[in-house]
Structure formats: C-alpha cells, structure tokens
mmCIF file of C-alpha atoms in Angstrom:
data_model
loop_
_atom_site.group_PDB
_atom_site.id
_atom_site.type_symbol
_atom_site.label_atom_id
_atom_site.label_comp_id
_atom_site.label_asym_id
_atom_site.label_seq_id
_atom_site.Cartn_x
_atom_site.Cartn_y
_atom_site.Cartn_z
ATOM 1 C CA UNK A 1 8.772 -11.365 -15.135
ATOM 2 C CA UNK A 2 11.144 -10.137 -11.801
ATOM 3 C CA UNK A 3 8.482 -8.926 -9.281
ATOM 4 C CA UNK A 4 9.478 -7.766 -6.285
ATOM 5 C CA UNK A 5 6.965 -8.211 -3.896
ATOM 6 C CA UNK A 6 6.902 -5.992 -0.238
ATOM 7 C CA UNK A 7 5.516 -6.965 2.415
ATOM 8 C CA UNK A 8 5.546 -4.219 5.601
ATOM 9 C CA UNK A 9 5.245 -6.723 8.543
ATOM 10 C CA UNK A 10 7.063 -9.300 9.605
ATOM 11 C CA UNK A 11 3.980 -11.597 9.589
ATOM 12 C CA UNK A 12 2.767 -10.596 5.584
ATOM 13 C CA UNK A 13 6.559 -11.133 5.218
ATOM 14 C CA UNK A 14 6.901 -14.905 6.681
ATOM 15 C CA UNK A 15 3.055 -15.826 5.205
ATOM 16 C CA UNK A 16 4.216 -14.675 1.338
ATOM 17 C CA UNK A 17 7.476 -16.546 1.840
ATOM 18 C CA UNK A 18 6.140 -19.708 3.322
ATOM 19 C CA UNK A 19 3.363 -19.386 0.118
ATOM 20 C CA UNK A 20 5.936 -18.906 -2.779
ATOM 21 C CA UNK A 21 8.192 -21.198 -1.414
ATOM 22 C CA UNK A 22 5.592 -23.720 -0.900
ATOM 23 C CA UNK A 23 4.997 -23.659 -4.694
ATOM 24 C CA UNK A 24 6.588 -25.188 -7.448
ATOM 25 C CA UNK A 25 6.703 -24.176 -11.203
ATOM 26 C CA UNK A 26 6.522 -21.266 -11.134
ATOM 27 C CA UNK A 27 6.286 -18.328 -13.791
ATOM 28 C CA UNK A 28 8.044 -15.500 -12.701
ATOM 29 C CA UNK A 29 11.098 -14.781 -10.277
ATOM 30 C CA UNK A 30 9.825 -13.372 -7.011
ATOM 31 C CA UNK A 31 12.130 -11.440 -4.699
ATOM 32 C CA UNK A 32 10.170 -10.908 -0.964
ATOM 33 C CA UNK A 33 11.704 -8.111 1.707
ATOM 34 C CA UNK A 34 9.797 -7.101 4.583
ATOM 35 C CA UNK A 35 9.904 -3.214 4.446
ATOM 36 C CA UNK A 36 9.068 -2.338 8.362
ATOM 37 C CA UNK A 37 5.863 -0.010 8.990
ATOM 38 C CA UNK A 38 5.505 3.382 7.810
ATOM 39 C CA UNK A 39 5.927 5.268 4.464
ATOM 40 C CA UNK A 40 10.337 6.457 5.473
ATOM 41 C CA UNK A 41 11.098 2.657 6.037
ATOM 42 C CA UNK A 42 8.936 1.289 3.053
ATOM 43 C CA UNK A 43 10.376 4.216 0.223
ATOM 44 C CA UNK A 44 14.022 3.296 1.818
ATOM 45 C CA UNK A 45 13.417 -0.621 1.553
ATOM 46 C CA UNK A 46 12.112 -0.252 -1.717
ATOM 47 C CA UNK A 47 14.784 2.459 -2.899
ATOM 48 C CA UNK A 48 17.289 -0.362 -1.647
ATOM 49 C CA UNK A 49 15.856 -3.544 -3.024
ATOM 50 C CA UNK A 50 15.427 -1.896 -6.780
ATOM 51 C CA UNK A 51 19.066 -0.773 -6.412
ATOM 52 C CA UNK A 52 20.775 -4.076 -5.406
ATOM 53 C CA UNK A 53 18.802 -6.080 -7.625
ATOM 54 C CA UNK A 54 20.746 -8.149 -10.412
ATOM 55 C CA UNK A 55 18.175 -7.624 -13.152
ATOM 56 C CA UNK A 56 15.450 -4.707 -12.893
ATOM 57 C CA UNK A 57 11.794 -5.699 -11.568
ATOM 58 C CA UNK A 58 9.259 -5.288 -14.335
ATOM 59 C CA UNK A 59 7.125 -4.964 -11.224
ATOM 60 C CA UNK A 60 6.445 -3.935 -7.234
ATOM 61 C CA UNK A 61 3.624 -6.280 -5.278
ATOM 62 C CA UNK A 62 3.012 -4.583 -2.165
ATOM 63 C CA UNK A 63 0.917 -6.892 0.162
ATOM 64 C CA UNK A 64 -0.228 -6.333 3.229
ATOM 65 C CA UNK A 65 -3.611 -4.514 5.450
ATOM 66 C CA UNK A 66 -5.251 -1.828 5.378
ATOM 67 C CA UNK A 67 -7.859 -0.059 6.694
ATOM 68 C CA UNK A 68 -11.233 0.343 5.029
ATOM 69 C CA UNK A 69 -14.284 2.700 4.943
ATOM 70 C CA UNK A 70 -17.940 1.937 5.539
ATOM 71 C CA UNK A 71 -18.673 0.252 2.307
ATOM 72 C CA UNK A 72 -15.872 -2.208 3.069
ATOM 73 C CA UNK A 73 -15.753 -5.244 5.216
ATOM 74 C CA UNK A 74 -13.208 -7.654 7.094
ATOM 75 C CA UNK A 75 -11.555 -9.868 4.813
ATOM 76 C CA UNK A 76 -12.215 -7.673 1.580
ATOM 77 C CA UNK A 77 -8.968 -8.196 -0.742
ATOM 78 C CA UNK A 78 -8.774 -4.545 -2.852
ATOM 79 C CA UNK A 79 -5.964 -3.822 -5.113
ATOM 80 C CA UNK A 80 -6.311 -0.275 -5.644
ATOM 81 C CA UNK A 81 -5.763 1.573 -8.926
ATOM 82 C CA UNK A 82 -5.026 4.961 -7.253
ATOM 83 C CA UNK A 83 -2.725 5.717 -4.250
ATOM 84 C CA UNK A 84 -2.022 9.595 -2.456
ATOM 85 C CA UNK A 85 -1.394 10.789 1.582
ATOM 86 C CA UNK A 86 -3.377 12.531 3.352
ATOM 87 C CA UNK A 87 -1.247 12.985 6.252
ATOM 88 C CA UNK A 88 0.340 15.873 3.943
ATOM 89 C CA UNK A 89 -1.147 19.647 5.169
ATOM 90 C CA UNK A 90 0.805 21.263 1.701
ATOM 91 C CA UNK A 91 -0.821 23.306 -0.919
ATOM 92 C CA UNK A 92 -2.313 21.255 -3.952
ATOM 93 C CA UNK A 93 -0.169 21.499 -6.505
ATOM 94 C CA UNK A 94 2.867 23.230 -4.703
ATOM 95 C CA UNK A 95 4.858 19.749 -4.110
ATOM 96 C CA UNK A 96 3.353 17.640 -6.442
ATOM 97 C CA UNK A 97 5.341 14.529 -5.935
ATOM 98 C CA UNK A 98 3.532 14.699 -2.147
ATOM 99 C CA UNK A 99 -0.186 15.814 -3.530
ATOM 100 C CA UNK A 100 -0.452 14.570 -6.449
ATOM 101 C CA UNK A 101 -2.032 10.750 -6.818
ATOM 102 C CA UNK A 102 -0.044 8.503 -8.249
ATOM 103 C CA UNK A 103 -1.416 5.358 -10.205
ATOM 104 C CA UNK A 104 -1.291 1.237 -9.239
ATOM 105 C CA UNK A 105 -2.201 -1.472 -11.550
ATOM 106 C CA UNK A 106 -5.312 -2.489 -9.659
ATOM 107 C CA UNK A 107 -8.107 -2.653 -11.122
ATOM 108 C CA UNK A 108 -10.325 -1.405 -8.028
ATOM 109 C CA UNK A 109 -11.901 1.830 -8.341
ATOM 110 C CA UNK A 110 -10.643 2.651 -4.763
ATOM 111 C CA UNK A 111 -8.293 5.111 -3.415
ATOM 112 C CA UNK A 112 -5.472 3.892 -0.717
ATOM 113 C CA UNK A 113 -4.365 6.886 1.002
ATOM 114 C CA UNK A 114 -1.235 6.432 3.026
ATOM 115 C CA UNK A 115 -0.427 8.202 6.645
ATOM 116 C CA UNK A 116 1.998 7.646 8.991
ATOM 117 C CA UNK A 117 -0.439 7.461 11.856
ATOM 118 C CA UNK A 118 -3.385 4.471 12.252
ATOM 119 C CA UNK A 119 -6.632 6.146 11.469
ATOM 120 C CA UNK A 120 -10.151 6.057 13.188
ATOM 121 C CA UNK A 121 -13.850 7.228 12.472
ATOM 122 C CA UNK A 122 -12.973 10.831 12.841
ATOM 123 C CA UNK A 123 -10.133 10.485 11.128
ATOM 124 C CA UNK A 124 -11.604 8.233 8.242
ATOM 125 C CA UNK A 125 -14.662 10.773 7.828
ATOM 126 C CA UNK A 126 -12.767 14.078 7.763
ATOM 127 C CA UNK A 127 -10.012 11.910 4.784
ATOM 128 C CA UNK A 128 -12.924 11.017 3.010
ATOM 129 C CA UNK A 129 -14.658 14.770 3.096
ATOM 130 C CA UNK A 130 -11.571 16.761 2.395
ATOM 131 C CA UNK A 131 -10.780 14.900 -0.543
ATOM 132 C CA UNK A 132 -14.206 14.286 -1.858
ATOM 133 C CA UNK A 133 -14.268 10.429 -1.952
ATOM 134 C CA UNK A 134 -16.850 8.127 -0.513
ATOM 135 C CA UNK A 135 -15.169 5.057 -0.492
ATOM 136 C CA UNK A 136 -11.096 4.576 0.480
ATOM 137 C CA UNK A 137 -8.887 2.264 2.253
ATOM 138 C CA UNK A 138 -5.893 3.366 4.073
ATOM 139 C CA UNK A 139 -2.305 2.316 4.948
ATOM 140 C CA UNK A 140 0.881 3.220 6.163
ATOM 141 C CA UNK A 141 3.119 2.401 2.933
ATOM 142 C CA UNK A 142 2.168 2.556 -0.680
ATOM 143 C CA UNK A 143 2.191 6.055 -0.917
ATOM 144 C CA UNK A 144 5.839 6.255 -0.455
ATOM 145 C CA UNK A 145 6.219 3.000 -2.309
ATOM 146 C CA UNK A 146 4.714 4.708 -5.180
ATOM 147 C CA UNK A 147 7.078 7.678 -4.733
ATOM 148 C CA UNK A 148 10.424 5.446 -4.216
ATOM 149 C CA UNK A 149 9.160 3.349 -7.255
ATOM 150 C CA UNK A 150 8.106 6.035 -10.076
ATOM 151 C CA UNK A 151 11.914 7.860 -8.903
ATOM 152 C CA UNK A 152 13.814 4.058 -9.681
ATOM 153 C CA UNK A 153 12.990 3.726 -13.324
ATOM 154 C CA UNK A 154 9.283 3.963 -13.095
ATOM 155 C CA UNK A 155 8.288 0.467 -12.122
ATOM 156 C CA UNK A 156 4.888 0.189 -11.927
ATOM 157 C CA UNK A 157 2.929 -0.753 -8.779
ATOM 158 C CA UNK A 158 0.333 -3.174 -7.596
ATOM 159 C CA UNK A 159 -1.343 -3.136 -4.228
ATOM 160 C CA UNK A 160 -3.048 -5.962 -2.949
ATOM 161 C CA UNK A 161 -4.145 -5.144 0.641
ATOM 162 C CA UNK A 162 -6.929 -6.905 2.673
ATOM 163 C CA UNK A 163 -9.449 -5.451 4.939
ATOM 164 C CA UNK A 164 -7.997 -5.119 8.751
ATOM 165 C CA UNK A 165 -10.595 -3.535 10.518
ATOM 166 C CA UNK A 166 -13.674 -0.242 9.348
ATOM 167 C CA UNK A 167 -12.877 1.953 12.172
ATOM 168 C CA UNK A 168 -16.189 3.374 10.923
ATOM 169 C CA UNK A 169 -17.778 0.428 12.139
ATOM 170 C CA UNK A 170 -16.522 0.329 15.146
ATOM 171 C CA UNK A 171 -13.284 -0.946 14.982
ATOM 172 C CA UNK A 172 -10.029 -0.024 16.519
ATOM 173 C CA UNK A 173 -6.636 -0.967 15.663
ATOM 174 C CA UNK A 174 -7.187 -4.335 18.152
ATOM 175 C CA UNK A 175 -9.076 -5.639 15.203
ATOM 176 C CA UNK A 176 -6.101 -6.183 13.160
ATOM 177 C CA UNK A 177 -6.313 -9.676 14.158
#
C-alpha cells in the first residue's frame, strides 16, 4: 500500500519520521508532510501531496491531538470512524459538503469534530448538545482532510489522534504537553 500519512505539527511531523525511519522492513511505502494547523492549511497540504504524488495513495493517516470530552482521558489513542465541523453556523443540508459527516476508517464509535478555534468546557458542552452526542473529540484538521481527500479520488481516511487535554476536566490548551 502508498499511505500518506499527515501530521499537522511540526513535532507529530519529526516524531512519525524519526519512527518510520527508525524501522526496517517494512510493508507499505509511507510518504510523511507536516500540514501546519488548521483545516485551510491541512485541505491545501493534502490537496497538494495527493496531486504531486508518483503513484496514488490507497490511503490518508492523519496523526496528531485532539481534544477530548468527559468520558476521555490523557493519553487515550481514538481513531474515529466519523468526522464533521462544528465551527460551521449553515443550514443542515444547504452545503452538504460543510454539514454533512463524512466517514474515517476507525473503528471508534466517536465523532472528531473539526474547528478552527481551540475549544473549552463551554465550548465542548454546547458541540456536544447541539449535535446530540455525548462523547466527541475535537481537532483543528480532519474535517477538511476529509473534504480535500473524498474531492482527490476518494481516498479513504484514518484518524489516529491522542488525547491532549478534557477541557471539561479542567484543562486548558497549556495541557497539550
């Protein structure tokens, strides 16, 4: 398989190259690009990577943190099977491409809904009541990786994103670390 995997910081960037380089024998080709934060740089990274590449990716590995609600912990590793924004204040339905949800490989039964902004408790709570979900993580990316990847040939996506911080819990944005 060609997998390209994405990797929003700079950090997730130089940790997944120092651990694929590191191995040896392995089964599939693996292309790593750091797609900056935010959903314009990740869909344009993305866009970019699947257009240059010699032979098409069978599949997109986004890596990387995320936020979690209560229900989640530190550390947790979830790879989502369903990804939307909520940072989107448009009629359901009337843009679908921004509404809709799209689907990831993962096999979690968890939502990752994708903003531009960093969320907190308030924001977490009111996410989690106007779409009806008790349980979601949050980023800053797959959503418009999703988007950038179902528009170049459909390549299905797989999120694997580990617990930052549960602003619900207390934590801030300093507990990225």
């Amino acid at each position: 398989m060609n997998i390209l995997i994405i990797a929003p910081t700079s950090r997730e960037y130089r940790n997944m190259c120092n651990t694929v380089t590191s191995k040896s024998g392995l089964r599939h080709n693996y292309t790593i690009i750091c797609s900056g934060i935010g959903k314009a740089g990740a869909a344009a990274a993305t866009a970019t990577a699947i257009a240059k590449a010699e032979k098409p990716y069978d599949m997109i590995a986004v890596i990387g943190f995320a936020a979690g609600s209560l229900g989640f912990h530190q550390g947790n590793v979830v790879c989502p099977s369903v990804t939307r924004y909520h940072d989107c204040d448009v009629p359901e339905g009337f843009i679908p491409e921004l509404t809709d949800p799209f689907e990831l490989v993962g096999n979690d039964d968890a939502t990752v809904f994708t903003g531009d902004s960093f969320v907190n408790a308030r924001s977490v709570a009111e996410i989690k009541s106007r779409f009806g979900v008790e349980r979601a993580i949050f980023d800053m990316e797959i959503g418009a990786i999703a988007i950038a990847c179902e528009m170049c040939n459909n390549v299905p996506v797989l999120a694997v994103k580990v617990i930052s911080d549960v602003p619900e819990d207390g934590h801030t944005e300093l507990s990225y670390d």
